[in-house]
mmCIF file of C-alpha atoms and ligand atoms in Angstrom:
data_model
loop_
_atom_site.group_PDB
_atom_site.id
_atom_site.type_symbol
_atom_site.label_atom_id
_atom_site.label_comp_id
_atom_site.label_asym_id
_atom_site.label_seq_id
_atom_site.Cartn_x
_atom_site.Cartn_y
_atom_site.Cartn_z
ATOM 1 C CA MET C 530 1.456 25.643 17.926
ATOM 2 C CA LYS C 531 -0.908 22.861 17.006
ATOM 3 C CA LYS C 532 0.433 20.904 14.033
ATOM 4 C CA TRP C 533 -1.768 19.638 11.197
ATOM 5 C CA TYR C 534 -1.519 17.024 8.592
ATOM 6 C CA ALA C 535 -3.720 16.026 5.650
ATOM 7 C CA VAL C 536 -4.543 13.471 3.005
ATOM 8 C CA ILE C 537 -5.317 14.723 -0.460
ATOM 9 C CA GLY C 538 -7.141 12.721 -3.146
ATOM 10 C CA GLU C 539 -10.334 12.331 -5.085
ATOM 11 C CA PRO C 540 -12.489 10.677 -3.830
ATOM 12 C CA ILE C 541 -11.438 11.118 -0.232
ATOM 13 C CA ALA C 542 -14.576 11.017 1.907
ATOM 14 C CA HIS C 543 -14.254 7.309 2.816
ATOM 15 C CA SER C 544 -10.467 7.437 3.633
ATOM 16 C CA LEU C 545 -9.711 5.808 6.964
ATOM 17 C CA SER C 546 -6.391 7.693 7.216
ATOM 18 C CA PRO C 547 -7.797 10.625 9.285
ATOM 19 C CA TYR C 548 -9.222 8.104 11.812
ATOM 20 C CA MET C 549 -5.940 6.207 11.965
ATOM 21 C CA HIS C 550 -3.585 9.150 12.365
ATOM 22 C CA GLU C 551 -5.831 11.081 14.821
ATOM 23 C CA THR C 552 -6.084 7.931 16.968
ATOM 24 C CA TRP C 553 -2.285 7.640 17.040
ATOM 25 C CA PHE C 554 -1.887 11.408 17.769
ATOM 26 C CA LYS C 555 -4.259 11.002 20.732
ATOM 27 C CA GLU C 556 -2.545 7.829 21.935
ATOM 28 C CA HIS C 557 0.828 9.609 22.033
ATOM 29 C CA GLY C 558 -0.435 12.909 23.438
ATOM 30 C CA ILE C 559 0.492 14.847 20.263
ATOM 31 C CA ASP C 560 -1.484 18.030 19.702
ATOM 32 C CA ALA C 561 -2.135 17.619 15.994
ATOM 33 C CA ALA C 562 -5.002 17.273 13.522
ATOM 34 C CA TYR C 563 -5.264 15.225 10.334
ATOM 35 C CA ILE C 564 -7.695 16.451 7.682
ATOM 36 C CA PRO C 565 -9.060 14.839 4.475
ATOM 37 C CA VAL C 566 -8.954 17.316 1.579
ATOM 38 C CA GLN C 567 -10.641 16.609 -1.745
ATOM 39 C CA VAL C 568 -8.456 17.889 -4.629
ATOM 40 C CA LYS C 569 -9.369 17.674 -8.262
ATOM 41 C CA PRO C 570 -6.478 16.724 -10.659
ATOM 42 C CA ALA C 571 -6.531 20.159 -12.276
ATOM 43 C CA ASP C 572 -6.192 21.865 -8.836
ATOM 44 C CA LEU C 573 -3.214 19.887 -7.533
ATOM 45 C CA GLU C 574 -0.631 22.660 -7.870
ATOM 46 C CA LYS C 575 -2.916 25.281 -6.272
ATOM 47 C CA ALA C 576 -3.840 22.855 -3.488
ATOM 48 C CA PHE C 577 -0.123 22.157 -2.714
ATOM 49 C CA PHE C 578 0.579 25.863 -2.601
ATOM 50 C CA ALA C 579 -2.312 26.307 -0.250
ATOM 51 C CA LEU C 580 -1.166 23.515 2.047
ATOM 52 C CA LYS C 581 2.308 25.100 2.171
ATOM 53 C CA THR C 582 0.914 28.591 2.825
ATOM 54 C CA LEU C 583 -1.239 27.274 5.638
ATOM 55 C CA GLY C 584 1.732 25.541 7.265
ATOM 56 C CA VAL C 585 1.013 21.859 6.807
ATOM 57 C CA SER C 586 3.574 19.656 8.624
ATOM 58 C CA GLY C 587 3.145 16.698 6.303
ATOM 59 C CA PHE C 588 0.567 14.994 4.202
ATOM 60 C CA ASN C 589 -0.444 11.748 2.468
ATOM 61 C CA ILE C 590 -1.388 11.575 -1.192
ATOM 62 C CA THR C 591 -3.774 9.098 -2.608
ATOM 63 C CA LEU C 592 -5.380 8.483 -6.053
ATOM 64 C CA PRO C 593 -5.169 10.156 -8.495
ATOM 65 C CA HIS C 594 -2.244 12.384 -7.400
ATOM 66 C CA LYS C 595 0.542 9.927 -6.493
ATOM 67 C CA GLU C 596 2.421 10.555 -9.764
ATOM 68 C CA SER C 597 1.521 14.146 -10.536
ATOM 69 C CA ILE C 598 2.774 15.430 -7.179
ATOM 70 C CA LEU C 599 6.390 14.463 -8.035
ATOM 71 C CA PRO C 600 7.486 17.558 -10.036
ATOM 72 C CA LEU C 601 6.047 19.820 -7.343
ATOM 73 C CA LEU C 602 8.200 18.523 -4.481
ATOM 74 C CA ASP C 603 11.683 19.666 -3.472
ATOM 75 C CA HIS C 604 13.171 16.164 -3.026
ATOM 76 C CA ILE C 605 12.018 12.660 -3.830
ATOM 77 C CA ASP C 606 13.558 9.730 -1.939
ATOM 78 C CA GLU C 607 14.977 6.758 -3.821
ATOM 79 C CA THR C 608 12.046 4.408 -3.336
ATOM 80 C CA ALA C 609 9.425 6.940 -4.427
ATOM 81 C CA SER C 610 11.583 7.849 -7.375
ATOM 82 C CA ALA C 611 11.951 4.191 -8.421
ATOM 83 C CA MET C 612 8.208 3.790 -8.163
ATOM 84 C CA ASN C 613 7.483 7.149 -9.758
ATOM 85 C CA ALA C 614 4.805 7.667 -7.080
ATOM 86 C CA VAL C 615 4.634 9.474 -3.729
ATOM 87 C CA ASN C 616 2.204 8.672 -0.952
ATOM 88 C CA THR C 617 3.785 10.609 1.943
ATOM 89 C CA VAL C 618 5.297 14.134 2.146
ATOM 90 C CA VAL C 619 7.394 15.320 5.056
ATOM 91 C CA PHE C 620 8.170 19.015 5.624
ATOM 92 C CA ASP C 621 11.617 19.135 7.244
ATOM 93 C CA GLY C 622 11.405 22.868 8.028
ATOM 94 C CA GLU C 623 12.881 23.800 4.664
ATOM 95 C CA ASN C 624 11.895 21.280 2.038
ATOM 96 C CA TYR C 625 8.899 19.154 1.109
ATOM 97 C CA VAL C 626 10.243 15.657 0.697
ATOM 98 C CA GLY C 627 8.301 12.863 -1.008
ATOM 99 C CA PHE C 628 8.428 9.224 0.120
ATOM 100 C CA ASN C 629 6.528 6.075 -0.801
ATOM 101 C CA THR C 630 5.678 3.855 2.166
ATOM 102 C CA ASP C 631 3.205 1.577 0.385
ATOM 103 C CA GLY C 632 5.579 -1.252 -0.559
ATOM 104 C CA ASP C 633 7.411 -1.339 2.809
ATOM 105 C CA GLY C 634 4.039 -1.152 4.527
ATOM 106 C CA PHE C 635 2.895 -4.188 2.585
ATOM 107 C CA VAL C 636 6.036 -6.205 3.237
ATOM 108 C CA GLN C 637 5.947 -5.384 6.996
ATOM 109 C CA SER C 638 2.399 -6.694 7.106
ATOM 110 C CA LEU C 639 3.393 -9.798 5.236
ATOM 111 C CA PHE C 640 5.739 -10.744 8.045
ATOM 112 C CA ALA C 641 2.724 -11.227 10.302
ATOM 113 C CA ALA C 642 2.298 -14.497 8.328
ATOM 114 C CA PRO C 643 4.905 -17.344 8.579
ATOM 115 C CA VAL C 644 6.896 -16.213 5.546
ATOM 116 C CA LYS C 645 10.321 -17.520 4.518
ATOM 117 C CA LEU C 646 12.740 -15.316 2.590
ATOM 118 C CA SER C 647 13.663 -18.362 0.500
ATOM 119 C CA ALA C 648 10.031 -18.689 -0.757
ATOM 120 C CA ARG C 649 9.310 -18.235 -4.438
ATOM 121 C CA VAL C 650 7.052 -15.221 -4.655
ATOM 122 C CA LEU C 651 4.428 -14.543 -7.311
ATOM 123 C CA VAL C 652 3.272 -10.937 -7.755
ATOM 124 C CA ILE C 653 0.091 -10.723 -9.854
ATOM 125 C CA GLY C 654 -0.076 -7.357 -11.626
ATOM 126 C CA ALA C 655 2.509 -4.918 -12.811
ATOM 127 C CA GLY C 656 1.027 -1.499 -11.998
ATOM 128 C CA GLY C 657 2.108 1.067 -9.460
ATOM 129 C CA ALA C 658 1.190 -1.063 -6.471
ATOM 130 C CA ALA C 659 3.008 -4.113 -7.804
ATOM 131 C CA ARG C 660 6.094 -2.009 -8.496
ATOM 132 C CA GLY C 661 6.285 -0.654 -4.947
ATOM 133 C CA ILE C 662 5.726 -4.093 -3.391
ATOM 134 C CA SER C 663 8.248 -5.826 -5.714
ATOM 135 C CA TYR C 664 11.001 -3.287 -4.817
ATOM 136 C CA ALA C 665 10.224 -3.653 -1.108
ATOM 137 C CA LEU C 666 10.241 -7.469 -1.343
ATOM 138 C CA LYS C 667 13.645 -7.338 -2.982
ATOM 139 C CA ARG C 668 14.986 -4.937 -0.373
ATOM 140 C CA SER C 669 13.675 -7.128 2.401
ATOM 141 C CA GLY C 670 15.684 -10.076 1.132
ATOM 142 C CA PHE C 671 13.289 -12.105 -1.014
ATOM 143 C CA SER C 672 15.347 -13.304 -3.953
ATOM 144 C CA ASP C 673 12.992 -15.289 -6.188
ATOM 145 C CA ILE C 674 10.340 -12.923 -7.366
ATOM 146 C CA VAL C 675 8.147 -13.590 -10.393
ATOM 147 C CA ILE C 676 5.812 -11.000 -11.916
ATOM 148 C CA ALA C 677 2.756 -12.176 -13.852
ATOM 149 C CA ASN C 678 0.520 -9.694 -15.634
ATOM 150 C CA ARG C 679 -2.219 -9.552 -18.236
ATOM 151 C CA THR C 680 0.024 -7.284 -20.361
ATOM 152 C CA ILE C 681 3.260 -9.359 -20.412
ATOM 153 C CA ALA C 682 5.453 -6.418 -21.579
ATOM 154 C CA ARG C 683 4.730 -4.577 -18.307
ATOM 155 C CA ALA C 684 5.574 -7.674 -16.272
ATOM 156 C CA GLU C 685 8.914 -7.988 -18.183
ATOM 157 C CA GLU C 686 9.768 -4.343 -17.589
ATOM 158 C CA LEU C 687 9.112 -4.582 -13.856
ATOM 159 C CA ALA C 688 10.958 -7.939 -13.622
ATOM 160 C CA ARG C 689 13.965 -6.300 -15.350
ATOM 161 C CA ASP C 690 13.881 -3.337 -12.991
ATOM 162 C CA ILE C 691 13.929 -5.428 -9.814
ATOM 163 C CA GLY C 692 16.017 -8.334 -11.019
ATOM 164 C CA GLY C 693 13.143 -10.873 -11.032
ATOM 165 C CA SER C 694 11.435 -12.882 -13.810
ATOM 166 C CA ALA C 695 8.199 -12.525 -15.733
ATOM 167 C CA MET C 696 5.438 -14.919 -16.679
ATOM 168 C CA THR C 697 2.100 -14.829 -18.389
ATOM 169 C CA LEU C 698 -0.939 -15.276 -16.178
ATOM 170 C CA ALA C 699 -1.625 -18.588 -17.919
ATOM 171 C CA ASP C 700 1.864 -19.920 -17.137
ATOM 172 C CA ALA C 701 1.639 -18.709 -13.560
ATOM 173 C CA GLU C 702 -1.703 -20.531 -13.205
ATOM 174 C CA LYS C 703 -0.117 -23.755 -14.367
ATOM 175 C CA SER C 704 2.899 -23.496 -12.001
ATOM 176 C CA LEU C 705 1.073 -22.109 -8.977
ATOM 177 C CA GLY C 706 2.190 -25.002 -6.829
ATOM 178 C CA ASP C 707 5.822 -23.769 -7.082
ATOM 179 C CA PHE C 708 5.059 -20.568 -5.146
ATOM 180 C CA GLY C 709 5.192 -20.108 -1.355
ATOM 181 C CA ILE C 710 3.693 -16.635 -1.473
ATOM 182 C CA ILE C 711 1.162 -15.208 -3.943
ATOM 183 C CA ILE C 712 0.368 -11.473 -3.924
ATOM 184 C CA GLN C 713 -2.684 -10.073 -5.698
ATOM 185 C CA THR C 714 -2.115 -6.391 -6.602
ATOM 186 C CA THR C 715 -4.591 -5.845 -9.440
ATOM 187 C CA SER C 716 -7.838 -3.911 -9.065
ATOM 188 C CA VAL C 717 -9.843 -7.040 -10.025
ATOM 189 C CA GLY C 718 -10.825 -7.901 -6.441
ATOM 190 C CA LEU C 719 -12.430 -4.517 -5.634
ATOM 191 C CA SER C 720 -15.832 -5.774 -6.549
ATOM 192 C CA THR C 721 -17.081 -9.065 -5.173
ATOM 193 C CA ASP C 722 -18.749 -10.062 -8.454
ATOM 194 C CA GLN C 723 -15.582 -9.825 -10.496
ATOM 195 C CA ALA C 724 -13.703 -12.903 -11.653
ATOM 196 C CA LEU C 725 -10.286 -13.685 -10.208
ATOM 197 C CA PRO C 726 -7.193 -12.318 -12.027
ATOM 198 C CA ILE C 727 -5.851 -15.890 -11.884
ATOM 199 C CA SER C 728 -7.408 -19.336 -11.244
ATOM 200 C CA LEU C 729 -6.248 -20.796 -7.906
ATOM 201 C CA GLU C 730 -6.960 -24.441 -8.757
ATOM 202 C CA ASN C 731 -3.264 -25.469 -8.641
ATOM 203 C CA VAL C 732 -2.263 -23.605 -5.452
ATOM 204 C CA LYS C 733 -0.732 -25.732 -2.646
ATOM 205 C CA SER C 734 -2.405 -25.789 0.766
ATOM 206 C CA GLY C 735 -0.396 -23.661 3.208
ATOM 207 C CA THR C 736 0.672 -21.137 0.570
ATOM 208 C CA ILE C 737 0.505 -17.545 1.791
ATOM 209 C CA ALA C 738 -2.026 -15.588 -0.309
ATOM 210 C CA ALA C 739 -2.075 -11.819 0.148
ATOM 211 C CA ASP C 740 -4.301 -9.119 -1.317
ATOM 212 C CA ILE C 741 -3.619 -5.399 -1.151
ATOM 213 C CA ILE C 742 -7.315 -4.532 -1.128
ATOM 214 C CA TYR C 743 -8.801 -3.999 2.371
ATOM 215 C CA ASN C 744 -12.357 -3.049 1.477
ATOM 216 C CA PRO C 745 -13.959 -5.638 1.064
ATOM 217 C CA LEU C 746 -11.865 -7.378 3.795
ATOM 218 C CA GLU C 747 -12.220 -10.649 1.958
ATOM 219 C CA THR C 748 -11.834 -10.283 -1.785
ATOM 220 C CA PRO C 749 -12.927 -13.125 -4.124
ATOM 221 C CA PHE C 750 -9.203 -13.942 -4.414
ATOM 222 C CA LEU C 751 -8.841 -14.432 -0.631
ATOM 223 C CA ILE C 752 -12.122 -16.314 -0.323
ATOM 224 C CA LYS C 753 -10.967 -18.791 -2.974
ATOM 225 C CA ALA C 754 -7.455 -18.998 -1.488
ATOM 226 C CA LYS C 755 -8.884 -19.857 1.952
ATOM 227 C CA GLU C 756 -11.064 -22.582 0.416
ATOM 228 C CA GLN C 757 -7.831 -24.027 -1.079
ATOM 229 C CA GLY C 758 -6.186 -24.116 2.383
ATOM 230 C CA CYS C 759 -3.991 -21.009 1.957
ATOM 231 C CA HIS C 760 -2.859 -18.804 4.819
ATOM 232 C CA THR C 761 -4.512 -15.450 3.814
ATOM 233 C CA VAL C 762 -3.363 -11.868 4.470
ATOM 234 C CA ASN C 763 -5.809 -9.079 3.652
ATOM 235 C CA GLY C 764 -4.960 -5.480 2.760
ATOM 236 C CA VAL C 765 -5.581 -3.993 6.256
ATOM 237 C CA GLY C 766 -1.967 -4.686 7.283
ATOM 238 C CA MET C 767 -0.630 -2.851 4.233
ATOM 239 C CA PHE C 768 -2.922 0.135 4.892
ATOM 240 C CA VAL C 769 -1.866 0.301 8.530
ATOM 241 C CA GLY C 770 1.771 -0.418 7.655
ATOM 242 C CA GLN C 771 2.062 2.423 5.107
ATOM 243 C CA GLY C 772 0.417 4.763 7.649
ATOM 244 C CA ALA C 773 2.673 3.662 10.462
ATOM 245 C CA ILE C 774 5.777 4.409 8.425
ATOM 246 C CA ALA C 775 4.413 7.840 7.487
ATOM 247 C CA PHE C 776 3.529 8.527 11.196
ATOM 248 C CA GLU C 777 7.074 7.599 12.225
ATOM 249 C CA LYS C 778 8.516 9.902 9.578
ATOM 250 C CA TRP C 779 6.446 12.795 10.912
ATOM 251 C CA THR C 780 6.738 12.211 14.653
ATOM 252 C CA GLY C 781 9.694 9.859 15.250
ATOM 253 C CA ILE C 782 7.270 7.460 17.015
ATOM 254 C CA LYS C 783 6.492 3.861 15.923
ATOM 255 C CA PRO C 784 2.752 3.458 16.539
ATOM 256 C CA ASP C 785 1.033 0.215 17.619
ATOM 257 C CA MET C 786 0.160 -1.527 14.343
ATOM 258 C CA GLU C 787 -1.602 -4.587 15.764
ATOM 259 C CA LYS C 788 -4.080 -2.503 17.745
ATOM 260 C CA MET C 789 -4.833 -0.319 14.711
ATOM 261 C CA LYS C 790 -5.297 -3.368 12.493
ATOM 262 C CA GLU C 791 -7.984 -4.540 14.942
ATOM 263 C CA LEU C 792 -9.649 -1.089 15.033
ATOM 264 C CA ILE C 793 -9.702 -0.785 11.271
ATOM 265 C CA THR C 794 -10.963 -4.379 10.801
ATOM 266 C CA ASN C 795 -13.809 -3.696 13.232
ATOM 267 C CA LYS C 796 -14.651 -0.438 11.426
ATOM 268 C CA LEU C 797 -14.938 -2.450 8.208
ATOM 269 C CA GLY C 798 -17.349 -4.843 9.873
ATOM 270 C CA GLY C 799 -14.897 -7.711 10.207
ATOM 271 C CA GLN C 800 -13.473 -9.746 13.074
ATOM 272 C CA TYR C 801 -9.758 -9.404 13.726
ATOM 273 C CA VAL C 802 -7.775 -12.595 14.185
ATOM 274 C CA ASN C 803 -4.236 -12.057 15.444
ATOM 275 C CA LYS C 804 -2.338 -14.975 13.890
HETATM 276 P P1 ATR A 1081 -2.182 0.405 -9.515
HETATM 277 O O1 ATR A 1081 -1.300 1.613 -9.462
HETATM 278 O O2 ATR A 1081 -3.303 0.367 -8.514
HETATM 279 O O3 ATR A 1081 -1.369 -0.860 -9.459
HETATM 280 P P2 ATR A 1081 -2.433 0.314 -12.387
HETATM 281 O O4 ATR A 1081 -1.091 0.934 -12.554
HETATM 282 O O5 ATR A 1081 -3.568 0.868 -13.222
HETATM 283 O O6 ATR A 1081 -2.970 0.471 -10.912
HETATM 284 O O7 ATR A 1081 -2.346 -1.267 -12.546
HETATM 285 C C1 ATR A 1081 -3.463 -2.115 -12.505
HETATM 286 C C2 ATR A 1081 -2.967 -3.552 -12.592
HETATM 287 O O8 ATR A 1081 -4.141 -4.385 -12.629
HETATM 288 C C3 ATR A 1081 -2.256 -3.877 -13.868
HETATM 289 O O9 ATR A 1081 -1.303 -4.911 -13.622
HETATM 290 C C4 ATR A 1081 -3.393 -4.393 -14.763
HETATM 291 O O10 ATR A 1081 -2.943 -5.243 -15.837
HETATM 292 P P3 ATR A 1081 -2.512 -4.552 -17.281
HETATM 293 O O11 ATR A 1081 -1.092 -4.079 -17.015
HETATM 294 O O12 ATR A 1081 -2.587 -5.700 -18.227
HETATM 295 O O13 ATR A 1081 -3.453 -3.499 -17.568
HETATM 296 C C5 ATR A 1081 -4.159 -5.179 -13.762
HETATM 297 N N1 ATR A 1081 -5.581 -5.423 -14.133
HETATM 298 C C6 ATR A 1081 -6.573 -4.529 -14.185
HETATM 299 N N2 ATR A 1081 -7.709 -5.111 -14.611
HETATM 300 C C7 ATR A 1081 -7.390 -6.456 -14.836
HETATM 301 C C8 ATR A 1081 -8.143 -7.597 -15.241
HETATM 302 N N3 ATR A 1081 -9.460 -7.533 -15.516
HETATM 303 N N4 ATR A 1081 -7.506 -8.784 -15.349
HETATM 304 C C9 ATR A 1081 -6.189 -8.885 -15.044
HETATM 305 N N5 ATR A 1081 -5.448 -7.876 -14.645
HETATM 306 C C10 ATR A 1081 -6.023 -6.637 -14.514
#
């Protein structure tokens, strides 16, 4: 029987996940559909029951349900549990199991740049996204991770959890030259008229600067980083990376990420450069 998958969230109309997964299903000759479903926070439990009743094989979860889905699932894997957020659910025939592929998706995409595991890494922000990425960085072998956040207590808590250190945004700004990799995880770059979360005046040329936002393709942070001579990584790789890990969990197949990065970049009106 035809399988079907979904992404639930609110808003959901502009999600590129249906395009990405349906393209991969087609490429691999898999008879499956992937449907965007708008779900209000108050309806999450009913929506999950409906998905189960209708035989969903797996689904993605986006804002604002990444945390509230946890108590509804049968099992939560270790990463999702540490992050207290789920973005992918797999139905194994018996149980609905929650995973979080965001952090690993980001770190996979980071390796498209010339990164060194010995680099000092600065993570700007200490929210859910920063948490997932910091855990994944640690797991991937980065050992010197510094978290800087507007609210320092949140940076200290995350640093404690992953075995890193914490800094104020002002201190991070002053010592920016010490970092080989700078990762922007706050929501500040979503709008092109917003200020940067951190001034990039002291950044060294050649530093890798990454943003998790993919729309706009070039956030004010990345534009400034490029002007300063940084090697920039936008959020398309993370978006495709998290989707590719979910796709593999559902189908056992590793899809072509480079080709998808190009398709998504084109869809967003950009030009893909494979560096
Ligand atoms: P997400 O799950 O997307 O990471 P979040 O948990 O709400 O979202 O976290 C948002 C992050 O962006 C936080 O690190 C937040 O800083 P605070 O912990 O101090 O709130 C950061 N952030 C949001 N707006 C910001 C701003 N104007 N300047 C600096 N940091 C900001």
